[in-house]
Short mmCIF file of N, CA, C and O in Angstrom, two decimals:
data_model
loop_
_atom_site.label_atom_id
_atom_site.label_comp_id
_atom_site.label_asym_id
_atom_site.label_seq_id
_atom_site.Cartn_x
_atom_site.Cartn_y
_atom_site.Cartn_z
N MET A 1060 0.84 -1.16 0.00
CA MET A 1060 0.00 0.00 0.00
C MET A 1060 0.89 1.23 0.00
O MET A 1060 1.82 1.34 0.77
N LYS A 1061 0.63 2.20 -0.90
CA LYS A 1061 1.45 3.39 -1.00
C LYS A 1061 0.79 4.50 -0.18
O LYS A 1061 -0.38 4.80 -0.34
N LEU A 1062 1.57 5.11 0.71
CA LEU A 1062 1.04 6.14 1.59
C LEU A 1062 2.09 7.22 1.77
O LEU A 1062 3.21 6.95 2.14
N ASN A 1063 1.70 8.46 1.48
CA ASN A 1063 2.61 9.61 1.63
C ASN A 1063 3.95 9.39 0.94
O ASN A 1063 5.01 9.64 1.51
N ASN A 1064 3.91 8.91 -0.28
CA ASN A 1064 5.11 8.68 -1.10
C ASN A 1064 6.08 7.68 -0.47
O ASN A 1064 7.24 7.64 -0.83
N LYS A 1065 5.66 6.92 0.49
CA LYS A 1065 6.49 5.87 1.08
C LYS A 1065 5.77 4.55 0.89
O LYS A 1065 4.56 4.47 0.96
N ILE A 1066 6.54 3.52 0.63
CA ILE A 1066 5.93 2.21 0.48
C ILE A 1066 5.87 1.58 1.86
O ILE A 1066 6.88 1.44 2.54
N GLU A 1067 4.67 1.25 2.25
CA GLU A 1067 4.45 0.69 3.58
C GLU A 1067 4.14 -0.80 3.41
O GLU A 1067 3.28 -1.17 2.63
N LYS A 1068 4.85 -1.64 4.14
CA LYS A 1068 4.61 -3.07 4.04
C LYS A 1068 3.35 -3.43 4.82
O LYS A 1068 3.13 -2.97 5.93
N VAL A 1069 2.52 -4.25 4.20
CA VAL A 1069 1.31 -4.72 4.83
C VAL A 1069 1.56 -6.15 5.28
O VAL A 1069 2.08 -6.97 4.53
N ALA A 1070 1.23 -6.44 6.54
CA ALA A 1070 1.41 -7.79 7.05
C ALA A 1070 0.61 -8.76 6.19
O ALA A 1070 -0.45 -8.42 5.67
N ASN A 1071 1.15 -9.96 6.03
CA ASN A 1071 0.44 -10.97 5.25
C ASN A 1071 -0.94 -11.18 5.82
O ASN A 1071 -1.11 -11.37 7.02
N ARG A 1072 -1.89 -11.16 4.96
CA ARG A 1072 -3.27 -11.40 5.37
C ARG A 1072 -3.60 -12.84 5.00
O ARG A 1072 -3.99 -13.12 3.87
N ASP A 1073 -3.44 -13.71 5.97
CA ASP A 1073 -3.65 -15.13 5.69
C ASP A 1073 -4.93 -15.66 6.34
O ASP A 1073 -5.21 -16.85 6.28
N ARG A 1074 -5.71 -14.80 6.94
CA ARG A 1074 -7.00 -15.20 7.51
C ARG A 1074 -8.11 -14.76 6.58
O ARG A 1074 -8.00 -13.74 5.89
N HIS A 1075 -9.17 -15.52 6.56
CA HIS A 1075 -10.29 -15.22 5.69
C HIS A 1075 -11.55 -15.06 6.53
O HIS A 1075 -11.85 -15.89 7.37
N VAL A 1076 -12.25 -13.98 6.31
CA VAL A 1076 -13.53 -13.74 6.98
C VAL A 1076 -14.59 -13.72 5.89
O VAL A 1076 -14.46 -13.02 4.90
N ASP A 1077 -15.63 -14.47 6.10
CA ASP A 1077 -16.68 -14.58 5.11
C ASP A 1077 -18.02 -14.36 5.79
O ASP A 1077 -18.28 -14.92 6.86
N PHE A 1078 -18.86 -13.52 5.22
CA PHE A 1078 -20.21 -13.35 5.75
C PHE A 1078 -21.14 -13.06 4.59
O PHE A 1078 -20.73 -12.58 3.55
N ARG A 1079 -22.37 -13.35 4.81
CA ARG A 1079 -23.37 -13.19 3.75
C ARG A 1079 -24.22 -11.96 4.01
O ARG A 1079 -24.47 -11.59 5.15
N VAL A 1080 -24.61 -11.32 2.92
CA VAL A 1080 -25.49 -10.16 2.99
C VAL A 1080 -26.57 -10.32 1.92
O VAL A 1080 -26.39 -11.06 0.95
N ASN A 1081 -27.68 -9.63 2.11
CA ASN A 1081 -28.70 -9.66 1.07
C ASN A 1081 -28.42 -8.54 0.07
O ASN A 1081 -27.47 -7.77 0.24
N ASP A 1082 -29.23 -8.44 -0.97
CA ASP A 1082 -29.00 -7.45 -2.02
C ASP A 1082 -29.01 -6.02 -1.47
O ASP A 1082 -28.19 -5.19 -1.86
N GLU A 1083 -29.95 -5.73 -0.59
CA GLU A 1083 -30.06 -4.38 -0.03
C GLU A 1083 -28.82 -4.03 0.81
O GLU A 1083 -28.26 -2.94 0.68
N GLU A 1084 -28.37 -4.97 1.63
CA GLU A 1084 -27.19 -4.74 2.45
C GLU A 1084 -25.94 -4.56 1.59
O GLU A 1084 -25.11 -3.70 1.86
N TYR A 1085 -25.85 -5.37 0.54
CA TYR A 1085 -24.71 -5.24 -0.35
C TYR A 1085 -24.69 -3.88 -1.04
O TYR A 1085 -23.65 -3.24 -1.16
N ALA A 1086 -25.87 -3.43 -1.49
CA ALA A 1086 -25.98 -2.13 -2.16
C ALA A 1086 -25.54 -1.01 -1.21
O ALA A 1086 -24.84 -0.08 -1.61
N ILE A 1087 -25.94 -1.10 0.05
CA ILE A 1087 -25.54 -0.10 1.04
C ILE A 1087 -24.03 -0.14 1.25
O ILE A 1087 -23.37 0.90 1.26
N GLY A 1088 -23.48 -1.33 1.41
CA GLY A 1088 -22.04 -1.47 1.60
C GLY A 1088 -21.26 -0.96 0.41
O GLY A 1088 -20.23 -0.28 0.56
N LEU A 1089 -21.72 -1.27 -0.79
CA LEU A 1089 -21.07 -0.81 -2.02
C LEU A 1089 -21.11 0.71 -2.11
O LEU A 1089 -20.09 1.36 -2.41
N LYS A 1090 -22.27 1.29 -1.81
CA LYS A 1090 -22.43 2.75 -1.84
C LYS A 1090 -21.48 3.40 -0.83
O LYS A 1090 -20.81 4.38 -1.15
N ASN A 1091 -21.41 2.86 0.37
CA ASN A 1091 -20.53 3.42 1.40
C ASN A 1091 -19.06 3.29 1.01
O ASN A 1091 -18.27 4.22 1.22
N ALA A 1092 -18.70 2.15 0.46
CA ALA A 1092 -17.31 1.94 0.03
C ALA A 1092 -16.93 2.92 -1.07
O ALA A 1092 -15.86 3.53 -1.02
N GLU A 1093 -17.80 3.08 -2.05
CA GLU A 1093 -17.52 4.01 -3.15
C GLU A 1093 -17.42 5.45 -2.65
O GLU A 1093 -16.58 6.21 -3.12
N ALA A 1094 -18.27 5.80 -1.69
CA ALA A 1094 -18.24 7.16 -1.14
C ALA A 1094 -16.91 7.45 -0.43
O ALA A 1094 -16.49 8.60 -0.33
N CYS A 1095 -16.27 6.39 0.05
CA CYS A 1095 -14.98 6.53 0.73
C CYS A 1095 -13.81 6.29 -0.22
O CYS A 1095 -12.65 6.38 0.19
N GLY A 1096 -14.10 5.93 -1.46
CA GLY A 1096 -13.04 5.67 -2.42
C GLY A 1096 -12.33 4.35 -2.17
O GLY A 1096 -11.15 4.22 -2.47
N LEU A 1097 -13.04 3.38 -1.61
CA LEU A 1097 -12.45 2.09 -1.26
C LEU A 1097 -13.19 0.96 -1.96
O LEU A 1097 -14.34 1.11 -2.37
N SER A 1098 -12.51 -0.17 -2.06
CA SER A 1098 -13.20 -1.37 -2.54
C SER A 1098 -14.09 -1.87 -1.40
O SER A 1098 -13.92 -1.50 -0.24
N VAL A 1099 -15.04 -2.72 -1.75
CA VAL A 1099 -15.91 -3.30 -0.72
C VAL A 1099 -15.07 -4.07 0.29
O VAL A 1099 -15.28 -3.99 1.50
N SER A 1100 -14.06 -4.78 -0.19
CA SER A 1100 -13.20 -5.57 0.67
C SER A 1100 -12.44 -4.68 1.66
O SER A 1100 -12.40 -4.93 2.86
N GLU A 1101 -11.82 -3.61 1.15
CA GLU A 1101 -11.04 -2.70 2.01
C GLU A 1101 -11.96 -1.98 2.98
O GLU A 1101 -11.63 -1.81 4.15
N TYR A 1102 -13.13 -1.55 2.51
CA TYR A 1102 -14.09 -0.88 3.38
C TYR A 1102 -14.53 -1.82 4.51
O TYR A 1102 -14.53 -1.45 5.68
N SER A 1103 -14.85 -3.05 4.13
CA SER A 1103 -15.29 -4.04 5.13
C SER A 1103 -14.18 -4.33 6.14
O SER A 1103 -14.43 -4.45 7.34
N ARG A 1104 -12.95 -4.45 5.65
CA ARG A 1104 -11.81 -4.72 6.54
C ARG A 1104 -11.65 -3.59 7.55
O ARG A 1104 -11.48 -3.81 8.74
N LYS A 1105 -11.73 -2.35 7.08
CA LYS A 1105 -11.58 -1.21 7.99
C LYS A 1105 -12.70 -1.19 9.03
O LYS A 1105 -12.46 -0.94 10.21
N ARG A 1106 -13.93 -1.44 8.60
CA ARG A 1106 -15.05 -1.45 9.54
C ARG A 1106 -14.92 -2.62 10.53
O ARG A 1106 -15.24 -2.48 11.70
N PHE A 1107 -14.43 -3.74 10.05
CA PHE A 1107 -14.28 -4.94 10.87
C PHE A 1107 -13.34 -4.70 12.05
O PHE A 1107 -13.57 -5.18 13.15
N ILE A 1108 -12.28 -3.92 11.82
CA ILE A 1108 -11.32 -3.67 12.90
C ILE A 1108 -11.64 -2.39 13.68
O ILE A 1108 -10.86 -1.95 14.52
N GLY A 1109 -12.80 -1.80 13.41
CA GLY A 1109 -13.26 -0.68 14.22
C GLY A 1109 -12.96 0.70 13.67
O GLY A 1109 -13.23 1.69 14.35
N ASN A 1110 -12.42 0.78 12.47
CA ASN A 1110 -12.16 2.10 11.87
C ASN A 1110 -13.42 2.61 11.19
O ASN A 1110 -14.29 1.82 10.79
N GLU A 1111 -13.49 3.91 11.06
CA GLU A 1111 -14.59 4.53 10.32
C GLU A 1111 -13.99 5.26 9.13
O GLU A 1111 -13.51 6.38 9.29
N PRO A 1112 -14.00 4.62 7.95
CA PRO A 1112 -13.42 5.28 6.77
C PRO A 1112 -14.09 6.62 6.50
O PRO A 1112 -15.29 6.78 6.72
N LYS A 1113 -13.29 7.58 6.08
CA LYS A 1113 -13.80 8.92 5.83
C LYS A 1113 -14.37 9.03 4.43
O LYS A 1113 -13.81 8.50 3.48
N LEU A 1114 -15.47 9.75 4.35
CA LEU A 1114 -16.09 10.00 3.06
C LEU A 1114 -15.25 10.98 2.26
O LEU A 1114 -14.68 11.91 2.82
N HIS A 1115 -15.19 10.77 0.97
CA HIS A 1115 -14.54 11.72 0.09
C HIS A 1115 -15.49 12.89 -0.13
O HIS A 1115 -16.70 12.75 -0.04
N LEU A 1116 -14.93 14.05 -0.42
CA LEU A 1116 -15.77 15.21 -0.70
C LEU A 1116 -16.47 15.01 -2.04
O LEU A 1116 -15.89 14.48 -2.98
N THR A 1117 -17.72 15.48 -2.10
CA THR A 1117 -18.44 15.45 -3.36
C THR A 1117 -17.94 16.60 -4.22
O THR A 1117 -17.25 17.50 -3.74
N GLU A 1118 -18.31 16.60 -5.49
CA GLU A 1118 -17.91 17.69 -6.40
C GLU A 1118 -18.43 19.02 -5.88
O GLU A 1118 -17.74 20.03 -5.94
N ARG A 1119 -19.65 19.04 -5.38
CA ARG A 1119 -20.23 20.28 -4.85
C ARG A 1119 -19.45 20.76 -3.63
O ARG A 1119 -19.23 21.96 -3.46
N GLU A 1120 -19.06 19.83 -2.77
CA GLU A 1120 -18.29 20.20 -1.58
C GLU A 1120 -16.91 20.73 -1.96
O GLU A 1120 -16.41 21.68 -1.36
N ILE A 1121 -16.31 20.13 -2.99
CA ILE A 1121 -15.01 20.60 -3.47
C ILE A 1121 -15.15 22.01 -4.02
O ILE A 1121 -14.32 22.88 -3.73
N GLU A 1122 -16.20 22.26 -4.80
CA GLU A 1122 -16.42 23.60 -5.34
C GLU A 1122 -16.67 24.61 -4.22
O GLU A 1122 -16.16 25.74 -4.28
N ALA A 1123 -17.44 24.22 -3.20
CA ALA A 1123 -17.68 25.11 -2.06
C ALA A 1123 -16.38 25.41 -1.34
O ALA A 1123 -16.10 26.55 -0.95
N TYR A 1124 -15.54 24.39 -1.17
CA TYR A 1124 -14.24 24.58 -0.52
C TYR A 1124 -13.37 25.54 -1.31
O TYR A 1124 -12.73 26.44 -0.75
N LYS A 1125 -13.33 25.37 -2.63
CA LYS A 1125 -12.54 26.26 -3.47
C LYS A 1125 -13.05 27.69 -3.38
O LYS A 1125 -12.26 28.64 -3.34
N SER A 1126 -14.36 27.83 -3.36
CA SER A 1126 -14.96 29.16 -3.27
C SER A 1126 -14.62 29.81 -1.93
O SER A 1126 -14.30 31.00 -1.87
N LEU A 1127 -14.66 29.03 -0.86
CA LEU A 1127 -14.27 29.54 0.46
C LEU A 1127 -12.81 29.98 0.44
O LEU A 1127 -12.45 31.03 0.99
N SER A 1128 -11.98 29.19 -0.19
CA SER A 1128 -10.56 29.51 -0.28
C SER A 1128 -10.35 30.81 -1.05
O SER A 1128 -9.55 31.66 -0.65
N ASP A 1129 -11.09 30.98 -2.15
CA ASP A 1129 -10.98 32.22 -2.93
C ASP A 1129 -11.43 33.43 -2.12
O ASP A 1129 -10.79 34.48 -2.14
N ALA A 1130 -12.55 33.27 -1.40
CA ALA A 1130 -13.06 34.36 -0.59
C ALA A 1130 -12.06 34.73 0.51
O ALA A 1130 -11.82 35.90 0.78
N ARG A 1131 -11.47 33.72 1.11
CA ARG A 1131 -10.46 33.98 2.13
C ARG A 1131 -9.28 34.75 1.54
O ARG A 1131 -8.78 35.69 2.13
N GLY A 1132 -8.86 34.34 0.36
CA GLY A 1132 -7.76 35.03 -0.30
C GLY A 1132 -8.08 36.49 -0.56
O GLY A 1132 -7.23 37.37 -0.35
N ASP A 1133 -9.31 36.76 -0.98
CA ASP A 1133 -9.72 38.14 -1.21
C ASP A 1133 -9.68 38.95 0.08
O ASP A 1133 -9.23 40.09 0.10
N LEU A 1134 -10.15 38.35 1.16
CA LEU A 1134 -10.13 39.04 2.45
C LEU A 1134 -8.70 39.31 2.91
O LEU A 1134 -8.40 40.38 3.45
N VAL A 1135 -7.82 38.37 2.67
CA VAL A 1135 -6.41 38.56 3.04
C VAL A 1135 -5.81 39.72 2.25
O VAL A 1135 -5.07 40.55 2.79
N HIS A 1136 -6.13 39.81 0.94
CA HIS A 1136 -5.62 40.89 0.11
C HIS A 1136 -6.13 42.25 0.60
O HIS A 1136 -5.37 43.23 0.65
N ILE A 1137 -7.39 42.29 0.96
CA ILE A 1137 -7.96 43.54 1.47
C ILE A 1137 -7.28 43.94 2.78
O ILE A 1137 -6.89 45.09 2.96
N ARG A 1138 -7.13 42.98 3.67
CA ARG A 1138 -6.47 43.27 4.95
C ARG A 1138 -5.04 43.73 4.73
O ARG A 1138 -4.58 44.69 5.34
N SER A 1139 -4.34 43.06 3.83
CA SER A 1139 -2.94 43.41 3.55
C SER A 1139 -2.83 44.83 2.97
O SER A 1139 -1.87 45.55 3.26
N ALA A 1140 -3.81 45.21 2.16
CA ALA A 1140 -3.77 46.54 1.55
C ALA A 1140 -3.89 47.63 2.61
O ALA A 1140 -3.33 48.72 2.44
N LEU A 1141 -4.58 47.33 3.69
CA LEU A 1141 -4.80 48.35 4.72
C LEU A 1141 -3.87 48.22 5.92
O LEU A 1141 -3.74 49.15 6.71
N LYS A 1142 -3.21 47.08 6.04
CA LYS A 1142 -2.36 46.84 7.20
C LYS A 1142 -1.17 47.80 7.22
O LYS A 1142 -0.53 48.03 6.21
N GLY A 1143 -0.93 48.33 8.38
CA GLY A 1143 0.21 49.22 8.55
C GLY A 1143 -0.03 50.64 8.08
O GLY A 1143 0.86 51.48 8.15
N LYS A 1144 -1.23 50.90 7.56
CA LYS A 1144 -1.56 52.25 7.11
C LYS A 1144 -2.10 53.05 8.30
O LYS A 1144 -2.74 52.49 9.18
N THR A 1145 -1.84 54.32 8.29
CA THR A 1145 -2.39 55.18 9.33
C THR A 1145 -3.87 55.41 9.06
O THR A 1145 -4.35 55.18 7.93
N GLN A 1146 -4.57 55.88 10.08
CA GLN A 1146 -5.99 56.18 9.90
C GLN A 1146 -6.17 57.25 8.82
O GLN A 1146 -7.12 57.19 8.04
N GLU A 1147 -5.26 58.19 8.77
CA GLU A 1147 -5.35 59.25 7.76
C GLU A 1147 -5.19 58.67 6.35
O GLU A 1147 -5.93 59.04 5.43
N GLN A 1148 -4.23 57.75 6.18
CA GLN A 1148 -4.04 57.12 4.87
C GLN A 1148 -5.27 56.32 4.48
O GLN A 1148 -5.70 56.35 3.32
N ILE A 1149 -5.84 55.61 5.43
CA ILE A 1149 -7.04 54.81 5.14
C ILE A 1149 -8.19 55.73 4.73
O ILE A 1149 -8.91 55.45 3.77
N ARG A 1150 -8.37 56.84 5.45
CA ARG A 1150 -9.41 57.81 5.08
C ARG A 1150 -9.16 58.34 3.66
O ARG A 1150 -10.09 58.49 2.88
N ASN A 1151 -7.89 58.60 3.33
CA ASN A 1151 -7.57 59.08 1.98
C ASN A 1151 -7.91 58.04 0.92
O ASN A 1151 -8.39 58.38 -0.16
N TYR A 1152 -7.64 56.76 1.22
CA TYR A 1152 -8.01 55.70 0.27
C TYR A 1152 -9.50 55.71 0.00
O TYR A 1152 -9.95 55.60 -1.14
N PHE A 1153 -10.28 55.82 1.07
CA PHE A 1153 -11.73 55.74 0.91
C PHE A 1153 -12.32 57.02 0.33
O PHE A 1153 -13.47 57.04 -0.08
N ASN A 1154 -11.56 58.07 0.28
CA ASN A 1154 -12.00 59.29 -0.40
C ASN A 1154 -11.63 59.26 -1.87
O ASN A 1154 -12.05 60.10 -2.63
N ASP A 1155 -10.82 58.27 -2.29
CA ASP A 1155 -10.40 58.12 -3.67
C ASP A 1155 -11.45 57.31 -4.43
O ASP A 1155 -11.68 56.13 -4.12
N PRO A 1156 -12.10 57.90 -5.43
CA PRO A 1156 -13.17 57.19 -6.16
C PRO A 1156 -12.70 55.89 -6.82
O PRO A 1156 -13.43 54.90 -6.84
N ASP A 1157 -11.48 55.87 -7.36
CA ASP A 1157 -10.97 54.65 -8.01
C ASP A 1157 -10.79 53.54 -6.98
O ASP A 1157 -11.14 52.38 -7.24
N PHE A 1158 -10.22 53.89 -5.82
CA PHE A 1158 -10.04 52.89 -4.77
C PHE A 1158 -11.39 52.37 -4.30
O PHE A 1158 -11.57 51.16 -4.12
N MET A 1159 -12.34 53.27 -4.12
CA MET A 1159 -13.67 52.85 -3.66
C MET A 1159 -14.34 51.92 -4.66
O MET A 1159 -14.96 50.94 -4.29
N ARG A 1160 -14.17 52.21 -5.96
CA ARG A 1160 -14.75 51.35 -7.00
C ARG A 1160 -14.16 49.95 -6.92
O ARG A 1160 -14.88 48.95 -6.94
N GLU A 1161 -12.83 49.85 -6.79
CA GLU A 1161 -12.16 48.56 -6.66
C GLU A 1161 -12.59 47.85 -5.38
O GLU A 1161 -12.79 46.64 -5.37
N TRP A 1162 -12.69 48.60 -4.30
CA TRP A 1162 -13.10 48.04 -3.01
C TRP A 1162 -14.50 47.43 -3.13
O TRP A 1162 -14.74 46.31 -2.70
N ILE A 1163 -15.43 48.17 -3.72
CA ILE A 1163 -16.81 47.69 -3.86
C ILE A 1163 -16.85 46.44 -4.73
O ILE A 1163 -17.56 45.48 -4.42
N LEU A 1164 -16.09 46.42 -5.82
CA LEU A 1164 -16.04 45.23 -6.68
C LEU A 1164 -15.52 44.02 -5.91
O LEU A 1164 -16.07 42.91 -6.03
N ALA A 1165 -14.47 44.22 -5.13
CA ALA A 1165 -13.89 43.11 -4.36
C ALA A 1165 -14.88 42.61 -3.31
O ALA A 1165 -15.07 41.40 -3.15
N ILE A 1166 -15.53 43.53 -2.61
CA ILE A 1166 -16.50 43.13 -1.58
C ILE A 1166 -17.69 42.42 -2.22
O ILE A 1166 -18.17 41.42 -1.71
N ASN A 1167 -18.18 42.95 -3.35
CA ASN A 1167 -19.30 42.30 -4.04
C ASN A 1167 -18.94 40.88 -4.46
O ASN A 1167 -19.76 39.97 -4.38
N ASN A 1168 -17.71 40.69 -4.92
CA ASN A 1168 -17.25 39.36 -5.31
C ASN A 1168 -17.28 38.41 -4.11
O ASN A 1168 -17.73 37.27 -4.21
N ILE A 1169 -16.81 38.88 -2.98
CA ILE A 1169 -16.80 38.05 -1.77
C ILE A 1169 -18.23 37.72 -1.36
O ILE A 1169 -18.54 36.57 -1.03
N ILE A 1170 -19.11 38.69 -1.40
CA ILE A 1170 -20.52 38.46 -1.02
C ILE A 1170 -21.15 37.44 -1.95
O ILE A 1170 -21.86 36.53 -1.50
N GLU A 1171 -20.88 37.54 -3.24
CA GLU A 1171 -21.42 36.57 -4.20
C GLU A 1171 -20.89 35.16 -3.91
O GLU A 1171 -21.64 34.18 -3.98
N GLN A 1172 -19.60 35.06 -3.59
CA GLN A 1172 -19.02 33.75 -3.27
C GLN A 1172 -19.69 33.16 -2.03
O GLN A 1172 -20.02 31.98 -2.00
N TRP A 1173 -19.87 33.97 -1.01
CA TRP A 1173 -20.52 33.48 0.21
C TRP A 1173 -21.96 33.06 -0.07
O TRP A 1173 -22.43 32.05 0.45
N ASP A 1174 -22.69 33.83 -0.89
CA ASP A 1174 -24.06 33.47 -1.23
C ASP A 1174 -24.10 32.12 -1.94
O ASP A 1174 -24.96 31.28 -1.67
N THR A 1175 -23.17 31.90 -2.86
CA THR A 1175 -23.09 30.63 -3.57
C THR A 1175 -22.83 29.48 -2.60
O THR A 1175 -23.46 28.42 -2.68
N ILE A 1176 -21.91 29.70 -1.69
CA ILE A 1176 -21.58 28.67 -0.70
C ILE A 1176 -22.80 28.34 0.15
O ILE A 1176 -23.12 27.17 0.39
N LEU A 1177 -23.50 29.38 0.61
CA LEU A 1177 -24.69 29.16 1.44
C LEU A 1177 -25.76 28.38 0.68
O LEU A 1177 -26.40 27.50 1.24
N GLU A 1178 -25.95 28.72 -0.59
CA GLU A 1178 -26.94 28.00 -1.40
C GLU A 1178 -26.55 26.53 -1.55
O GLU A 1178 -27.40 25.64 -1.48
N GLN A 1179 -25.26 26.26 -1.77
CA GLN A 1179 -24.81 24.88 -1.91
C GLN A 1179 -25.00 24.12 -0.62
O GLN A 1179 -25.30 22.93 -0.62
N MET A 1180 -24.81 24.77 0.51
CA MET A 1180 -24.96 24.10 1.80
C MET A 1180 -26.43 23.78 2.09
O MET A 1180 -26.72 22.81 2.78
N LYS A 1181 -27.34 24.59 1.57
CA LYS A 1181 -28.77 24.37 1.81
C LYS A 1181 -29.28 23.14 1.07
O LYS A 1181 -30.17 22.45 1.52
N ASP A 1182 -28.71 22.88 -0.11
CA ASP A 1182 -29.19 21.76 -0.95
C ASP A 1182 -28.80 20.43 -0.41
O ASP A 1182 -27.92 20.00 0.08
#
């Protein structure tokens, strides 16, 4: 098994565990295994020894995560632009129409990203 770019030796698995399931149980197990990115065998093995395999993120969750990351980046840029400035310099920035236009565009972008994230979380 390859983990973190290192080859990890797996102890010989010379024991066999066999159990029967009906079609509905198998479908549930298959769905759970696929959601974790595992084979049914690997998923069952992990559950058998008491582990709880983690679900992989869905495409929607990945997009929400990326959007959150983008919004965070925008907030960091805004904070960095104002950090270390005096109150007088900040007042001068906000009296500058070009700066205000850019500021409003950046804030609107962040608000739109947050709205998208909230909508995705509701579904």
